[in-house]
Amino acid sequence: MSRTVPVPHGLPMERDAGPFDPPSRITELREAHPVSPMLFPDGHEGWLVTGYDAVRRLMADTRFSSRQDLGVVHVPYETPGMPAPTEPSPQMPGLFISMDPPDHTRLRRMLTGAFTVKRMKQLEEHIADIVERQLDELARLAPPVDLVKAFALPVPSLVICELLGVPYEDREDFQVNSARFLERDIALEEKMAAFGAMNAFLAELVTRKRAEPAEDLLSDLARHDDLSVEELTGIAFLLLLAGHETTANMLSLGTFALLEHPGQLAALREDPELLPGAVEELMRYLSVADIFYRYATEDVELGGETITKGSTVVVSLLAANHDPLRFEDAGALDVRRQARGHLSFGHGVHQCLGQQLARIEMRAGFGGLLRRFPTLALAVPADEVRLKSDMNIYGVHELPVTWTGTAG
Ligand code: HEM
């Protein structure tokens, strides 16, 4: 395949094609070159992978490493507008999303038991209670209300805090710090300060759990003698961050998307049996966790190109999930579609550990919201909703909503 002109300044992120569509430059690239050379802001060349098949193959191939200490271009530091690092970032103990087998396998294995479909099913009723309580509180407020603050963020925060054994009273701190950590265009020092604060809080927490274990996931982990406090802290950081930010953004952006597609919303209200499929479709359509980085540890052929050893590879899950070669009429939101097979939870050894939990939260969250608020509507024009194009996880900063009556 002939080489394209590399993308000149990092990744196009501006949602110029609409709030739910990939940036137009990304779509053009996927159509012309699903595996495309890319020029990073520091001037070195890497690859951008946007086609569904190529992304899926890449994520299943462990020759593409997730380690942060191999190359010099890394998430989250090497993002548009950020200074280019000259040194690889150090590996953080316990952060197994940034590890390769066998180190990754060792830590992930300690957690799989806690996240099985069966264990998650047992939590279902409890999660439904948490959602209902939050909806009761929402119903007591006088609209307009910011749905992010009043519903989408509290639900997954409450769930993950309870599961891990993190005191919910401490949410202000970790919600502010994790949001700052995910911001794209802030100074590295600020990002590191947020990371440091969250780390200090969690280090103290896991030390306490080790001394006085309770009935929660972090206490169970703390019972493993072969895990250091640093590793426990890293695992707690990953679970807490991954466990609330992603799902919160799905609940708020998903609600926005449904309100902007009244036909789809009406279909879902009419037939609640569509809900599990609609959740998969919203996951596909919105792909809130979009950009991931890998690093080639060998020369690998992908989509007719040779990715040479040492290259940094950026994948766009959003672009892959909107690939018309995989999903018919991929740019449309269709709650009746068979969207399973989407890559929004990743693929391969790092496939999302919390996906069953996230599905349960989303089914309960969207289901409850639509049932209890039959007249839910945006309280501002759609183009005034602030989009998170400046964050590493997409969504909306606020979602002002209104309603005229609630149902029991
Ligand atoms: C991994 C997305 C919810 C925990 C991932 C990955 C994606 C993802 C794309 C793969 C990362 C990679 O390949 O580098 C999402 C989305 C969610 C969600 C879109 C919500 C809608 C959750 C929840 C948890 C969680 C609720 C709860 C603890 C994790 C963990 C990993 C992960 C621990 C790392 C797995 C590994 O490296 O083996 N997630 N996630 N996620 N997710 Fe999620």
GROMACS .gro file of C-alpha atoms and ligand atoms in nm, residues 59 66 96-99 104 108 111 115 156 160 163-164 235 238-248 250 283 287-290 292-294 317 343-355 357-359 361-362 393, ligand 1:
model
   98
   59MET     CA    1  -0.540  -0.552   2.020
   66SER     CA    2   0.101  -0.180   2.654
   96PHE     CA    3  -0.164  -0.370   3.502
   97ILE     CA    4  -0.340  -0.195   3.213
   98SER     CA    5   0.013  -0.078   3.125
   99MET     CA    6   0.180  -0.417   3.162
  104HIS     CA    7  -0.009  -0.840   3.354
  108ARG     CA    8  -0.523  -0.960   3.646
  111LEU     CA    9  -0.903  -0.996   4.021
  115PHE     CA   10  -1.549  -0.963   3.842
  156PRO     CA   11  -2.082   0.464   3.926
  160ILE     CA   12  -1.719   0.136   4.274
  163LEU     CA   13  -1.718  -0.258   4.580
  164LEU     CA   14  -1.363  -0.150   4.656
  235ILE     CA   15  -0.446  -0.158   4.139
  238LEU     CA   16  -0.675   0.174   3.819
  239LEU     CA   17  -1.000   0.027   3.947
  240LEU     CA   18  -1.123   0.350   4.100
  241LEU     CA   19  -1.043   0.558   3.792
  242ALA     CA   20  -1.163   0.305   3.534
  243GLY     CA   21  -1.462   0.219   3.749
  244HIS     CA   22  -1.627   0.559   3.769
  245GLU     CA   23  -1.507   0.792   3.491
  246THR     CA   24  -1.596   0.572   3.194
  247THR     CA   25  -1.941   0.467   3.311
  248ALA     CA   26  -2.027   0.821   3.425
  250MET     CA   27  -2.148   0.677   2.914
  283MET     CA   28  -2.131   0.170   2.373
  287SER     CA   29  -1.696   0.477   2.226
  288VAL     CA   30  -1.614   0.710   2.515
  289ALA     CA   31  -1.276   0.542   2.577
  290ASP     CA   32  -1.146   0.605   2.229
  292PHE     CA   33  -0.523   0.374   2.317
  293TYR     CA   34  -0.151   0.338   2.263
  294ARG     CA   35   0.061   0.034   2.188
  317LEU     CA   36  -1.180   0.254   1.895
  343LEU     CA   37  -1.455  -0.280   2.047
  344SER     CA   38  -1.556  -0.028   2.312
  345PHE     CA   39  -1.440  -0.255   2.594
  346GLY     CA   40  -1.118  -0.327   2.404
  347HIS     CA   41  -1.014  -0.671   2.288
  348GLY     CA   42  -0.750  -0.928   2.378
  349VAL     CA   43  -0.570  -0.967   2.711
  350HIS     CA   44  -0.658  -0.617   2.833
  351GLN     CA   45  -1.027  -0.641   2.748
  352CYS     CA   46  -1.218  -0.447   3.012
  353LEU     CA   47  -1.228  -0.627   3.343
  354GLY     CA   48  -1.529  -0.427   3.459
  355GLN     CA   49  -1.747  -0.474   3.152
  357LEU     CA   50  -2.034  -0.427   3.603
  358ALA     CA   51  -2.053  -0.141   3.354
  359ARG     CA   52  -2.334  -0.314   3.162
  361GLU     CA   53  -2.492  -0.003   3.580
  362MET     CA   54  -2.590   0.122   3.236
  393ILE     CA   55  -1.233   0.998   2.802
  409HEM     C1   56  -0.979  -0.194   3.047
  409HEM     C2   57  -1.340   0.060   2.851
  409HEM     C3   58  -1.589   0.034   3.268
  409HEM     C4   59  -1.202  -0.162   3.480
  409HEM     C5   60  -1.058  -0.129   2.957
  409HEM     C6   61  -1.027  -0.114   2.816
  409HEM     C7   62  -1.128  -0.042   2.762
  409HEM     C8   63  -1.224  -0.013   2.868
  409HEM     C9   64  -1.140   0.002   2.618
  409HEM    C10   65  -0.906  -0.173   2.742
  409HEM    C11   66  -0.781  -0.093   2.761
  409HEM    C12   67  -0.663  -0.139   2.680
  409HEM     O1   68  -0.673  -0.230   2.597
  409HEM     O2   69  -0.554  -0.081   2.698
  409HEM    C13   70  -1.437   0.076   2.949
  409HEM    C14   71  -1.564   0.144   2.928
  409HEM    C15   72  -1.634   0.135   3.045
  409HEM    C16   73  -1.551   0.063   3.139
  409HEM    C17   74  -1.605   0.213   2.800
  409HEM    C18   75  -1.772   0.186   3.082
  409HEM    C19   76  -1.871   0.200   3.006
  409HEM    C20   77  -1.508  -0.023   3.362
  409HEM    C21   78  -1.546  -0.049   3.499
  409HEM    C22   79  -1.438  -0.102   3.560
  409HEM    C23   80  -1.329  -0.113   3.460
  409HEM    C24   81  -1.682  -0.021   3.562
  409HEM    C25   82  -1.440  -0.146   3.704
  409HEM    C26   83  -1.350  -0.174   3.778
  409HEM    C27   84  -1.108  -0.184   3.381
  409HEM    C28   85  -0.977  -0.241   3.406
  409HEM    C29   86  -0.911  -0.250   3.282
  409HEM    C30   87  -1.006  -0.198   3.183
  409HEM    C31   88  -0.922  -0.283   3.542
  409HEM    C32   89  -0.771  -0.302   3.255
  409HEM    C33   90  -0.778  -0.448   3.215
  409HEM    C34   91  -0.643  -0.508   3.180
  409HEM     O3   92  -0.548  -0.436   3.151
  409HEM     O4   93  -0.634  -0.631   3.185
  409HEM     N1   94  -1.179  -0.070   2.986
  409HEM     N2   95  -1.433   0.030   3.077
  409HEM     N3   96  -1.377  -0.064   3.342
  409HEM     N4   97  -1.122  -0.160   3.246
  409HEM    FE1   98  -1.282  -0.076   3.160
   0.00000   0.00000   0.00000
